[in-house]
PDB file of C-alpha atoms in Angstrom:
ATOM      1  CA  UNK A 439      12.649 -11.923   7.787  1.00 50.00           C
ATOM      2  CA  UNK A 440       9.488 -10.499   8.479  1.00 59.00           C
ATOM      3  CA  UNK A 441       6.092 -11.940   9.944  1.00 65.00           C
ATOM      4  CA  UNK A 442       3.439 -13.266   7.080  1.00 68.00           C
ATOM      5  CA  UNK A 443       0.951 -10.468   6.053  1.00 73.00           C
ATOM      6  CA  UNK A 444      -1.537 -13.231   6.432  1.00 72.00           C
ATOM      7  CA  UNK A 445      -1.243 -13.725  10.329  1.00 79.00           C
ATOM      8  CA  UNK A 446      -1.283  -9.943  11.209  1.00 83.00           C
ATOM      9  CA  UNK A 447      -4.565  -9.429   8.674  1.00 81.00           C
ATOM     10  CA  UNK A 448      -6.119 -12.586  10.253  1.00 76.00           C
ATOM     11  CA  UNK A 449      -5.965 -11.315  13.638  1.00 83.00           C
ATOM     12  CA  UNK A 450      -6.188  -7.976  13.223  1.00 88.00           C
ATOM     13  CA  UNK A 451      -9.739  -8.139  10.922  1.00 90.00           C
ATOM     14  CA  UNK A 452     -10.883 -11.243  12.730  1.00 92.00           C
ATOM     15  CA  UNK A 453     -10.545  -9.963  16.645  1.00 93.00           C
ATOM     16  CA  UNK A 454     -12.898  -6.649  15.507  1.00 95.00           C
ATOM     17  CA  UNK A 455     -15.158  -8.513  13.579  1.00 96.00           C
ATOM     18  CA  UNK A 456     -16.295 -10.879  16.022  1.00 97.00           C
ATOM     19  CA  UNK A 457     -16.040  -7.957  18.748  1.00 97.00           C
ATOM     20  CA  UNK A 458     -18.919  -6.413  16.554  1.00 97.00           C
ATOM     21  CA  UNK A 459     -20.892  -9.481  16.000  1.00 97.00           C
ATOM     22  CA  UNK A 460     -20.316  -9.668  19.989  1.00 97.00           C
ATOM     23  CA  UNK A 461     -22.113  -6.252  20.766  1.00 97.00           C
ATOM     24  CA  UNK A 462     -24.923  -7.357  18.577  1.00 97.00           C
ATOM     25  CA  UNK A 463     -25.244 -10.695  19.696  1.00 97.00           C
ATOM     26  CA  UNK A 464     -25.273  -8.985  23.516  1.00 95.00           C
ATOM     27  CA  UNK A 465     -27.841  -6.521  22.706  1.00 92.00           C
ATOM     28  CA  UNK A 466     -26.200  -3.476  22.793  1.00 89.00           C
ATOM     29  CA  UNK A 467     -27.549  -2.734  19.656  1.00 91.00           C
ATOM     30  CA  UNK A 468     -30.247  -4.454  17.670  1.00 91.00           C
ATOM     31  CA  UNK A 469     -30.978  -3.140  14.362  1.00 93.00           C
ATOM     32  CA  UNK A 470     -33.302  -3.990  12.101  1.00 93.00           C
ATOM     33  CA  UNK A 471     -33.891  -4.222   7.867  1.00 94.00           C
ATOM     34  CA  UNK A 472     -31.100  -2.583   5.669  1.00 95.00           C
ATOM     35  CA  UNK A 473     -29.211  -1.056   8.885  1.00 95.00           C
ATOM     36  CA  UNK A 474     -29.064  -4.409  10.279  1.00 95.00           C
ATOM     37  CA  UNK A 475     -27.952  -6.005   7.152  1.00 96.00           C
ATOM     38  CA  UNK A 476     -25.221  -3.534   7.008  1.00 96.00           C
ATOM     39  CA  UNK A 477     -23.785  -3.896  10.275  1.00 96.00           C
ATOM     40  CA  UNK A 478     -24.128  -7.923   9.940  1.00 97.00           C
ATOM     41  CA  UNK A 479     -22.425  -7.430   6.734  1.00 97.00           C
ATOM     42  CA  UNK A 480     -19.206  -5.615   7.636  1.00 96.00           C
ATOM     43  CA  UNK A 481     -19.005  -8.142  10.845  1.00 96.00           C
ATOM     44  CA  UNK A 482     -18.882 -11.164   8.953  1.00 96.00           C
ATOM     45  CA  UNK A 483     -16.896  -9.442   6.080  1.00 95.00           C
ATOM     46  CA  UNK A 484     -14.167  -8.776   9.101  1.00 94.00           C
ATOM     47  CA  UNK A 485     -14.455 -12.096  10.547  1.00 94.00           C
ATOM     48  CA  UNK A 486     -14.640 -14.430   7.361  1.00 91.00           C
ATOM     49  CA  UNK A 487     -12.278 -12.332   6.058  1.00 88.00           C
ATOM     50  CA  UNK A 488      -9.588 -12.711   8.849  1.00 84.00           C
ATOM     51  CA  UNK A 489     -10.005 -16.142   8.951  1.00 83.00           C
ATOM     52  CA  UNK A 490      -9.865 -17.053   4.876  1.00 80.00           C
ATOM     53  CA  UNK A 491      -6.341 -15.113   5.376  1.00 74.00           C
ATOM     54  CA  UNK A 492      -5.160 -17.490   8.037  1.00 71.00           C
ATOM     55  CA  UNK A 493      -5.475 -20.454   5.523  1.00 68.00           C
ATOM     56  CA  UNK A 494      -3.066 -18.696   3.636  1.00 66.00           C
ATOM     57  CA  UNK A 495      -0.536 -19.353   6.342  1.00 59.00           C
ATOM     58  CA  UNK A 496      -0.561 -22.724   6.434  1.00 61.00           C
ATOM     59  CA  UNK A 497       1.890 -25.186   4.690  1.00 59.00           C
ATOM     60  CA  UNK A 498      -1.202 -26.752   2.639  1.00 61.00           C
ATOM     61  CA  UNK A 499      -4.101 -24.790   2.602  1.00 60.00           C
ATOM     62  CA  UNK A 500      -6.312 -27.307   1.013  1.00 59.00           C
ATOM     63  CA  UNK A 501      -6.136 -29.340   4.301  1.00 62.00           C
ATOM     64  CA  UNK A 502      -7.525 -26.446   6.158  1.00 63.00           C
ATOM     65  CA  UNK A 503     -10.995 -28.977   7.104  1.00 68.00           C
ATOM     66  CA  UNK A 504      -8.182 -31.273   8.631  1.00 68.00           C
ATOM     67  CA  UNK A 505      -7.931 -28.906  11.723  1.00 69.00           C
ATOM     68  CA  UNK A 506     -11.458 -29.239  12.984  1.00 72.00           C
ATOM     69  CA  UNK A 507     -10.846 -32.825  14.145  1.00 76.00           C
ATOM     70  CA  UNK A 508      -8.356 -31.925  16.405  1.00 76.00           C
ATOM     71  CA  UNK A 509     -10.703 -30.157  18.997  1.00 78.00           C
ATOM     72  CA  UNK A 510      -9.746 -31.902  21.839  1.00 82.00           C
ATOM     73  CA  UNK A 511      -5.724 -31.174  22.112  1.00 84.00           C
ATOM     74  CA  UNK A 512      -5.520 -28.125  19.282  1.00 87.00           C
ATOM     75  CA  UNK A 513      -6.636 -24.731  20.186  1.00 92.00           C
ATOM     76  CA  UNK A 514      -6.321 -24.217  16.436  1.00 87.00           C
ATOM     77  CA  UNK A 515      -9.304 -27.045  15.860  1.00 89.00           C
ATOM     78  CA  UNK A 516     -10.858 -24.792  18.842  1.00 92.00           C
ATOM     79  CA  UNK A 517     -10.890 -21.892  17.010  1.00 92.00           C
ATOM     80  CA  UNK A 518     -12.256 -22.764  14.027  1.00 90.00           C
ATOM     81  CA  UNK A 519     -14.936 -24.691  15.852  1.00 93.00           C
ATOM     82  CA  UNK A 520     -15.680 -21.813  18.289  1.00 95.00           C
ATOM     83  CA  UNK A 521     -16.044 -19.535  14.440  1.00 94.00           C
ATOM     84  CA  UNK A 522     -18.088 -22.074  12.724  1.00 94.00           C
ATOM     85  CA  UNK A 523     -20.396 -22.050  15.522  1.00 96.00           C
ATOM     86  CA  UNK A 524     -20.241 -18.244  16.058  1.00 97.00           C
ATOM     87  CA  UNK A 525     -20.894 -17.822  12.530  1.00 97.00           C
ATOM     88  CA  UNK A 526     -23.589 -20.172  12.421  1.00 97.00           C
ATOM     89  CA  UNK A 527     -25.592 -19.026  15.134  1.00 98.00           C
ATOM     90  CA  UNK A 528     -25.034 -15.128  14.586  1.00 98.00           C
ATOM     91  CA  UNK A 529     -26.232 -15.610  11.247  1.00 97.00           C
ATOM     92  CA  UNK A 530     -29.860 -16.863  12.320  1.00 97.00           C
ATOM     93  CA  UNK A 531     -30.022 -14.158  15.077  1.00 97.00           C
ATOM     94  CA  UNK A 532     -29.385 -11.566  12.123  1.00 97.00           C
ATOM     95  CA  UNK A 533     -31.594 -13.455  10.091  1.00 97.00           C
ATOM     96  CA  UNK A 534     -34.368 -12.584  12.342  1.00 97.00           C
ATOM     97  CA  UNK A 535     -33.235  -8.628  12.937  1.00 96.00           C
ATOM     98  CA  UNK A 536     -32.326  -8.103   9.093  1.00 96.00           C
ATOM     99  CA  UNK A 537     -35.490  -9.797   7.839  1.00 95.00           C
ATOM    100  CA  UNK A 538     -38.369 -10.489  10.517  1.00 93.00           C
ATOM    101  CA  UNK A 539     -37.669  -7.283  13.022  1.00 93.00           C
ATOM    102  CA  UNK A 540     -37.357  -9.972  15.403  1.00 94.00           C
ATOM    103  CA  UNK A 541     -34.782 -10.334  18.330  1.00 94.00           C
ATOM    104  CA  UNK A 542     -34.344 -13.446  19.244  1.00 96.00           C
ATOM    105  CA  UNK A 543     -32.477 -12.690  22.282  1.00 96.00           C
ATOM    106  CA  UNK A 544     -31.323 -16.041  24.111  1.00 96.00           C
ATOM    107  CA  UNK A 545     -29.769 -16.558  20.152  1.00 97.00           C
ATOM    108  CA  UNK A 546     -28.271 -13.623  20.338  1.00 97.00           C
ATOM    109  CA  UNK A 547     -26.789 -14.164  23.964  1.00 97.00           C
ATOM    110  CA  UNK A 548     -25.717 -17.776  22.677  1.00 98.00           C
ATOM    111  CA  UNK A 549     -23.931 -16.149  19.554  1.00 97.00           C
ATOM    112  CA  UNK A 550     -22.193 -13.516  21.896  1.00 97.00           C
ATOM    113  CA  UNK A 551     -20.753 -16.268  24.077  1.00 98.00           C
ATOM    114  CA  UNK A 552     -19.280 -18.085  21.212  1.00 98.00           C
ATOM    115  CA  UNK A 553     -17.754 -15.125  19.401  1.00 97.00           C
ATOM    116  CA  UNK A 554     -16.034 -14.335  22.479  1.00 97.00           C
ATOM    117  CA  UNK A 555     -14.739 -17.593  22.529  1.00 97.00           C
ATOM    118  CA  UNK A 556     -13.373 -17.391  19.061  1.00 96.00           C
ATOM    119  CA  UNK A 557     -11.015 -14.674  20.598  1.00 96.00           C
ATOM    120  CA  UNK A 558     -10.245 -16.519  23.661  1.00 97.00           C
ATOM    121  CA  UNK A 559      -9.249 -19.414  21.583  1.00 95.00           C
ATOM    122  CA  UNK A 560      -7.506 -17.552  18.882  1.00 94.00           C
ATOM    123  CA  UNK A 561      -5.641 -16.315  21.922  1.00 96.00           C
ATOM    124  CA  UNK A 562      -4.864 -19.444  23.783  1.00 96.00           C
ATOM    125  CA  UNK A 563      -3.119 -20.808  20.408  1.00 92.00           C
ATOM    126  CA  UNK A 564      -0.409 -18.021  21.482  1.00 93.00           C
ATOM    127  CA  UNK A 565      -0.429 -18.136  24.994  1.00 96.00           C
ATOM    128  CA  UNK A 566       0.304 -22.141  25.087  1.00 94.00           C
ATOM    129  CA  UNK A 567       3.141 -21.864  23.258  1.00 90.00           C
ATOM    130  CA  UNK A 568       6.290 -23.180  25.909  1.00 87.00           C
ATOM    131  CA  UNK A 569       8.570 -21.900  22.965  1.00 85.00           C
ATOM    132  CA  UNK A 570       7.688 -17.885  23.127  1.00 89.00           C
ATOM    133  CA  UNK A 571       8.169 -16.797  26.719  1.00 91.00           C
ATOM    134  CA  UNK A 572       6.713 -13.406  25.333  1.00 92.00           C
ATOM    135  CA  UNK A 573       3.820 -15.200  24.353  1.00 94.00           C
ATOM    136  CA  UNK A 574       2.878 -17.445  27.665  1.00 94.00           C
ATOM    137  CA  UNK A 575       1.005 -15.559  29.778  1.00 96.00           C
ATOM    138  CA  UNK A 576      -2.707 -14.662  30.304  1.00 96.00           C
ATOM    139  CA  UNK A 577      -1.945 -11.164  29.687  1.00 97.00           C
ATOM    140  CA  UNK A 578      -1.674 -12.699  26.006  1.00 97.00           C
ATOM    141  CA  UNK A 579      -5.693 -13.948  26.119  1.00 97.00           C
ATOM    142  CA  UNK A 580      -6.459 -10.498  28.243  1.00 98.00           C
ATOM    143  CA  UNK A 581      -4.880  -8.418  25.441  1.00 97.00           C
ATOM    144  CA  UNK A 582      -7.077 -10.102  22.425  1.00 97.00           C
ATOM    145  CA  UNK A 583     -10.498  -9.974  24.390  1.00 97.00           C
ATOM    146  CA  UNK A 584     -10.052  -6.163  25.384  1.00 97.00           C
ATOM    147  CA  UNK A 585      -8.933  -5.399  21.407  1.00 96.00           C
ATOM    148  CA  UNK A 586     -11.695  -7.349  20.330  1.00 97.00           C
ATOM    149  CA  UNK A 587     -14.074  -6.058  23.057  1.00 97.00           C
ATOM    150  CA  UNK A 588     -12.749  -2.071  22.463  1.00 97.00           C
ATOM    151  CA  UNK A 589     -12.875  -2.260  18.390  1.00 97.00           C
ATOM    152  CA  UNK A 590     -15.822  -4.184  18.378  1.00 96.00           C
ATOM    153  CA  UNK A 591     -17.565  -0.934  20.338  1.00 96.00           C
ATOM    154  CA  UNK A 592     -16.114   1.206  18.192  1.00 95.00           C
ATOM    155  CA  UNK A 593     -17.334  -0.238  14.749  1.00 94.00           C
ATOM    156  CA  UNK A 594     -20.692  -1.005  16.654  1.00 94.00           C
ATOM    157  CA  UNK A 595     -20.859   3.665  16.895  1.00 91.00           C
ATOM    158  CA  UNK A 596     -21.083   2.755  21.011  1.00 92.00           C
ATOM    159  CA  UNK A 597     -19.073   6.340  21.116  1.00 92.00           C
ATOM    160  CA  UNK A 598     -19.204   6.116  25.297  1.00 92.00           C
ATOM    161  CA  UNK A 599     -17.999   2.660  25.716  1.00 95.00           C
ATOM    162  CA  UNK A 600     -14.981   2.391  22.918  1.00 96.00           C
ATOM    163  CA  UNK A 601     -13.817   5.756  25.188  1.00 95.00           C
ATOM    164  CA  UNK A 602     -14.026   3.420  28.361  1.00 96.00           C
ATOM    165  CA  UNK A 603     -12.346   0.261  26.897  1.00 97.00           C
ATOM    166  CA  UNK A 604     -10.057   1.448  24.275  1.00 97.00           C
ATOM    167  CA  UNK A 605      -7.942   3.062  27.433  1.00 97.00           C
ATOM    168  CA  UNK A 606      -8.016  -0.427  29.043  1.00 98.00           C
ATOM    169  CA  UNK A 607      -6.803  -2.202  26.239  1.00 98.00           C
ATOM    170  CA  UNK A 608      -3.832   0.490  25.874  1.00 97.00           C
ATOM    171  CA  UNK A 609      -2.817  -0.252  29.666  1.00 98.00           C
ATOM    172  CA  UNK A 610      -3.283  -3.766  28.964  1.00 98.00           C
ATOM    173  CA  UNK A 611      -0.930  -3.333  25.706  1.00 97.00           C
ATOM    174  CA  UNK A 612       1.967  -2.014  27.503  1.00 97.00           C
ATOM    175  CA  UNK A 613       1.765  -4.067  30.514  1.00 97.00           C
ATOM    176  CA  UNK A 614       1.943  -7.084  28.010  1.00 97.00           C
ATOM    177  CA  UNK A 615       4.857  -5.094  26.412  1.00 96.00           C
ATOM    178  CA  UNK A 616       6.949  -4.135  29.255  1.00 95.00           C
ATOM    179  CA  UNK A 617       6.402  -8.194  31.062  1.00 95.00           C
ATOM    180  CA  UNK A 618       7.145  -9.444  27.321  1.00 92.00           C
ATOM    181  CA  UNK A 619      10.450  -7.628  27.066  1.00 91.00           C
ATOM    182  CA  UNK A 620      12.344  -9.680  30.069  1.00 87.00           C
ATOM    183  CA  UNK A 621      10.243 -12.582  29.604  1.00 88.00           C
ATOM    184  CA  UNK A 622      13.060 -14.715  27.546  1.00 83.00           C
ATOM    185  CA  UNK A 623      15.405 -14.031  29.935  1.00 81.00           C
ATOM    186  CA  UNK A 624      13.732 -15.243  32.985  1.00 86.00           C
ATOM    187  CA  UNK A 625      12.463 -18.161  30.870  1.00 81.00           C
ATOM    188  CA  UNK A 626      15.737 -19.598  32.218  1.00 77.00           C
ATOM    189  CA  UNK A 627      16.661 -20.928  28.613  1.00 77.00           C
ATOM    190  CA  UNK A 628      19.807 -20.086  26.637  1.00 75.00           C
ATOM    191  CA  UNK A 629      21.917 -22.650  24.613  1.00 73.00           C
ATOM    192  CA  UNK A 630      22.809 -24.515  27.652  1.00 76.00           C
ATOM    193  CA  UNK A 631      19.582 -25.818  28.737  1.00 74.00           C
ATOM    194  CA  UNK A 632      18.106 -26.017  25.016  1.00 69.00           C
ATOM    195  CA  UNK A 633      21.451 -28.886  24.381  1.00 70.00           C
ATOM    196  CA  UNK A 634      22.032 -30.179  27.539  1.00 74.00           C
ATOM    197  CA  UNK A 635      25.664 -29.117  28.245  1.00 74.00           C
ATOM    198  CA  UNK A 636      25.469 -26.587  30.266  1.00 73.00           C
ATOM    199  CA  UNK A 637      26.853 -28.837  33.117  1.00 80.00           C
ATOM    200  CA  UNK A 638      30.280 -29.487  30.640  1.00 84.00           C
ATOM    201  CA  UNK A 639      30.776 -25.726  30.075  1.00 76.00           C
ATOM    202  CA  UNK A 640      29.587 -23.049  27.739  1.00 76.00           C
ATOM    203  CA  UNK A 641      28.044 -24.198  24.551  1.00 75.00           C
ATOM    204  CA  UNK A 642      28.337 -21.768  21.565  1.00 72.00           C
ATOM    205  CA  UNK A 643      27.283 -22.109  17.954  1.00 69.00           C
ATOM    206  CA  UNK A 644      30.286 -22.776  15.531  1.00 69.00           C
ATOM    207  CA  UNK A 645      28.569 -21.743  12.558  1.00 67.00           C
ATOM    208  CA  UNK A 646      24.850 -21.128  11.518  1.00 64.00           C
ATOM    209  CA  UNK A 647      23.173 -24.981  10.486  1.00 65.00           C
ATOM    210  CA  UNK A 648      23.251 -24.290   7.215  1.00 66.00           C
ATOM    211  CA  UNK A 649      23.740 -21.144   4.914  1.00 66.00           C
ATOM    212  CA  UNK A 650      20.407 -20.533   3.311  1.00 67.00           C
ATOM    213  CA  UNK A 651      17.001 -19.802   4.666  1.00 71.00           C
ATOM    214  CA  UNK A 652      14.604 -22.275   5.932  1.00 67.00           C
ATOM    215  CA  UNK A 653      11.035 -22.421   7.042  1.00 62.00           C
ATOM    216  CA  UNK A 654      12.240 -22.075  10.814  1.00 65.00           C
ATOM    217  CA  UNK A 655      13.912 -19.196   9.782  1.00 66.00           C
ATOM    218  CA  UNK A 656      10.908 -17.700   7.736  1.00 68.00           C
ATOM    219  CA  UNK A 657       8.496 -18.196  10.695  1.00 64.00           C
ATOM    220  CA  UNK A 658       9.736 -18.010  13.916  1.00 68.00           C
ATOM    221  CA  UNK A 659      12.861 -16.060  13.728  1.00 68.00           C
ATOM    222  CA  UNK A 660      12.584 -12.066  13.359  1.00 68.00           C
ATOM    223  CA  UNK A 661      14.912  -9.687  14.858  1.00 66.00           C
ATOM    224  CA  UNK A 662      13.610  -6.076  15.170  1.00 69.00           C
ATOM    225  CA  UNK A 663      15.436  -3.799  16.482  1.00 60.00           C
ATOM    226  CA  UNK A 664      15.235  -1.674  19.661  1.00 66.00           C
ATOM    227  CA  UNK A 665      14.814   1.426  18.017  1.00 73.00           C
ATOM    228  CA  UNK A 666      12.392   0.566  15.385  1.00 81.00           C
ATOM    229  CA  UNK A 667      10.643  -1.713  18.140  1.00 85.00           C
ATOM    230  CA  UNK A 668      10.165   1.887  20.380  1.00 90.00           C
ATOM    231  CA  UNK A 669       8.983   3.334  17.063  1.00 92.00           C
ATOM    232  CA  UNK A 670       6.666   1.145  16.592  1.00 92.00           C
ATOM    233  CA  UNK A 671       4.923   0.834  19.895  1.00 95.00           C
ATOM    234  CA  UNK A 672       4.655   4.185  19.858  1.00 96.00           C
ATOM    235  CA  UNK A 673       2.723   4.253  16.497  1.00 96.00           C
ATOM    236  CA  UNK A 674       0.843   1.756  17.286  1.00 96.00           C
ATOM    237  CA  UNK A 675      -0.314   3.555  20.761  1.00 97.00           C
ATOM    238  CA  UNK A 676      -1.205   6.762  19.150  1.00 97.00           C
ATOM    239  CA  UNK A 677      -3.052   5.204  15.791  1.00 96.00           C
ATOM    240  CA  UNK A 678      -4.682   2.881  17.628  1.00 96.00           C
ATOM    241  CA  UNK A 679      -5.497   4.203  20.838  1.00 97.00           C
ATOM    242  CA  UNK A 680      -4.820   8.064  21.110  1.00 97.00           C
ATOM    243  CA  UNK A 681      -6.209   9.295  18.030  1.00 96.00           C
ATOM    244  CA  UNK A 682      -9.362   7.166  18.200  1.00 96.00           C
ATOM    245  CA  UNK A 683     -10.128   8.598  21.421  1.00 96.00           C
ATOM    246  CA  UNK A 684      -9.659  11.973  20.657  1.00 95.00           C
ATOM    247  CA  UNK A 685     -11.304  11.844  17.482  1.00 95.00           C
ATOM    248  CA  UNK A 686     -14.329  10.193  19.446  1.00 93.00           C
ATOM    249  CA  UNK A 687     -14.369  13.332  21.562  1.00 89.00           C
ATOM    250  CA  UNK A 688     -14.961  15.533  18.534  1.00 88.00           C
ATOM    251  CA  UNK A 689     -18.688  16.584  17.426  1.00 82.00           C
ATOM    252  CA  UNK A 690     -20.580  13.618  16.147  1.00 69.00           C
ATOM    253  CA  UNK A 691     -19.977  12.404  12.171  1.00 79.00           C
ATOM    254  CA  UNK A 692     -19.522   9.820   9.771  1.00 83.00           C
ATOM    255  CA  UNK A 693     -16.246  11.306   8.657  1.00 89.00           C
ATOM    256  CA  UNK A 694     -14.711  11.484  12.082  1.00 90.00           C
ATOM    257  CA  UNK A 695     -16.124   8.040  13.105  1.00 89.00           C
ATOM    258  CA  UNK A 696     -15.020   6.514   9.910  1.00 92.00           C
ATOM    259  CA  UNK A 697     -11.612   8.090  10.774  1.00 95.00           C
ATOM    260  CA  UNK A 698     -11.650   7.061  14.186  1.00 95.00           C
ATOM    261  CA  UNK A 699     -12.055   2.925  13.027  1.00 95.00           C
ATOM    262  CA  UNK A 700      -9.185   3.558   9.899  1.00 95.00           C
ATOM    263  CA  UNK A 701      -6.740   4.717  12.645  1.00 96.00           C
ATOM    264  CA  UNK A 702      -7.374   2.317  15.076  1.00 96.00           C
ATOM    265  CA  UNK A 703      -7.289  -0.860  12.687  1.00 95.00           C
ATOM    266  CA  UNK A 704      -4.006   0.710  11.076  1.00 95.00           C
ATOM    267  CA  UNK A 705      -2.403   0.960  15.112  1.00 96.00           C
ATOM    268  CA  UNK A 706      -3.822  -2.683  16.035  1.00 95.00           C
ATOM    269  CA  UNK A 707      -2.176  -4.312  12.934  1.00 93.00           C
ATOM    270  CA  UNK A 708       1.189  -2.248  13.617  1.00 93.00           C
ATOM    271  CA  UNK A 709       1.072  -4.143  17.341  1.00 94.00           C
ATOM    272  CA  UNK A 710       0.083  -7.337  15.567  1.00 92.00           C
ATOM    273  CA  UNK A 711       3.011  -6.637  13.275  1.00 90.00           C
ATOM    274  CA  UNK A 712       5.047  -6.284  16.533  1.00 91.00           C
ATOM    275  CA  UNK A 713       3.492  -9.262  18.422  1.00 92.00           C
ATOM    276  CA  UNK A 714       4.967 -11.732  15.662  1.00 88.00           C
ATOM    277  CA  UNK A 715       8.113  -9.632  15.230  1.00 85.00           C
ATOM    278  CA  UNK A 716       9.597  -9.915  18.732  1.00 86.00           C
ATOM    279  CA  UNK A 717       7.934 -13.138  19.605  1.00 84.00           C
ATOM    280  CA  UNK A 718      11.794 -14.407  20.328  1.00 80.00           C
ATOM    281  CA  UNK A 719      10.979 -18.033  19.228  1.00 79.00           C
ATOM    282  CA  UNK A 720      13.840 -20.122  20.971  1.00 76.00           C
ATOM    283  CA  UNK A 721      14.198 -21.527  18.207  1.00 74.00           C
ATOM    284  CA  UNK A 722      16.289 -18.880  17.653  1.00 73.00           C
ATOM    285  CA  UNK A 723      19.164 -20.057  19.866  1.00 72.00           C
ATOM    286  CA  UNK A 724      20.411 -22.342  17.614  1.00 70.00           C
ATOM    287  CA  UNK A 725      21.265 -19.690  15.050  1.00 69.00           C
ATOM    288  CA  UNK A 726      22.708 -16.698  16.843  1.00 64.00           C
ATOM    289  CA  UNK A 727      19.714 -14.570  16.965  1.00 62.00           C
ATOM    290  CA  UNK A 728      18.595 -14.871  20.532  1.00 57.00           C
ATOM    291  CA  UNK A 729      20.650 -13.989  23.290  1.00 52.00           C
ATOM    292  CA  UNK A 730      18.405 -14.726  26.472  1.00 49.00           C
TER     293      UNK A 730
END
């Protein structure tokens, strides 16, 4: 089993497109008529795109509206509150760049602030989760702001600053890798504590719960292995933070910054690809494939 293409594109597209709308929100740039339009355009394109995929991922998409309601015990209903707001409000500030040459800047701050809590919250979803060890830590929040923060310089052409934070976010990365590998184990759980007879003996499963597939299976249990896992991380550290840098380093152009963003969004969705892959659900006890 594999993770669903939908939750690697929404994070991956989402975290840089409201890291852009971020930088323009903030003030780093501010531009105005058709340049304007386009940057607005390929940040909301990123974002809205990200997050239509996410739908896609859940049991009944047509419920999707259900979620907002839930704002004050879901960091899901967070989220998409957090992006409707974001959304809202960046699209009046770039109302008044794009078409008025106007920069509204306390909008623009307000928008900033809320696209930056899109990520935090998109984040949190993850980090709360008691069942992924990997997952529960505020590395996990740490990791999605810097990606968010570091692409969203790079698509924004800040040349300077995606050189300064795109290194952070790869230290953050493998810290979050190498505290993610053990972090199962020292969760403490196993099949003893997950069925309550660890005090009788040894527990051990007699045979699999049943002999097809199920959702559990489909969504929280993937087994990667070592190798490929090492394989991985390292393709993801040199697409999506090695090359980018170097290429950044090269003579100014379109070609070599275009090439700079393609390599970086195809390493960030490899370590997306990763993050679901070894999330080591514990779910996972109960059929063999965790051994903690």
């Amino acid at each position: 089993m594999h993770p669903a293409p939908s939750v690697i594109i929404f994070t991956t597209l989402s975290g840089l497109g409201f890291g852009l709308l971020f930088w323009l929100g903030g003030g780093l740039i501010a531009p105005t008529g058709w340049v304007g339009f386009v940057f607005f355009a390929i940040a909301y394109l990123l974002a809205v795109g990200g997050l239509a995929a996410s739908t896609f991922h859940l049991g009944h998409p047509e419920r999707a509206l259900k979620a907002f309601s839930q704002w004050r015990t879901s960091w899901l209903s967070r989220e998409g509150c957090a992006a409707v707001a974001a959304l809202t409000v960046m699209a009046v500030y770039g109302a008044g760049l794009v078409f008025f040459h106007q920069r509204w800047a306390p909008l623009g701050w307000l928008g900033a602030a809320l696209s930056l809590g899109v990520i935090f919250t998109t984040s949190m979803i993850y980090a709360q989760m008691r069942t992924v060890p990997r997952w529960r830590t505020w590395l996990t929040p740490a990791l999605f702001l810097a990606l968010s923060l570091a692409g969203g310089a790079l698509m924004a052409g800040q040349v300077t600053l995606a050189i300064f934070l795109l290194p952070v976010a790869a230290l953050i990365q493998i810290v979050w890798w190498r505290r993610g590998d053990g972090a199962l184990a020292r969760s403490g759980t196993d099949l003893k504590t997950a069925t309550g007879l660890g005090p009788i003996g040894t527990p051990r499963a007699f045979e699999p719960p049943h002999t097809g597939t199920n959702y559990l299976l489909r969504e929280f249990v993937h087994v990667v292995g070592r190798r490929h896992a090492f394989k991985l991380r390292l393709i993801a550290l040199t697409l999506g933070y090695v090359l980018p840098v170097m290429l950044l380093g090269l003579p100014a152009g379109h070609i070599v910054a275009a090439l700079a963003v393609l390599c970086h969004v195809l390493g960030i969705a490899a370590s997306r690809w990763l993050f679901f892959a070894e999330a080591e659900h514990v779910v996972g006890l109960y059929y063999g494939k965790r051994h903690a």
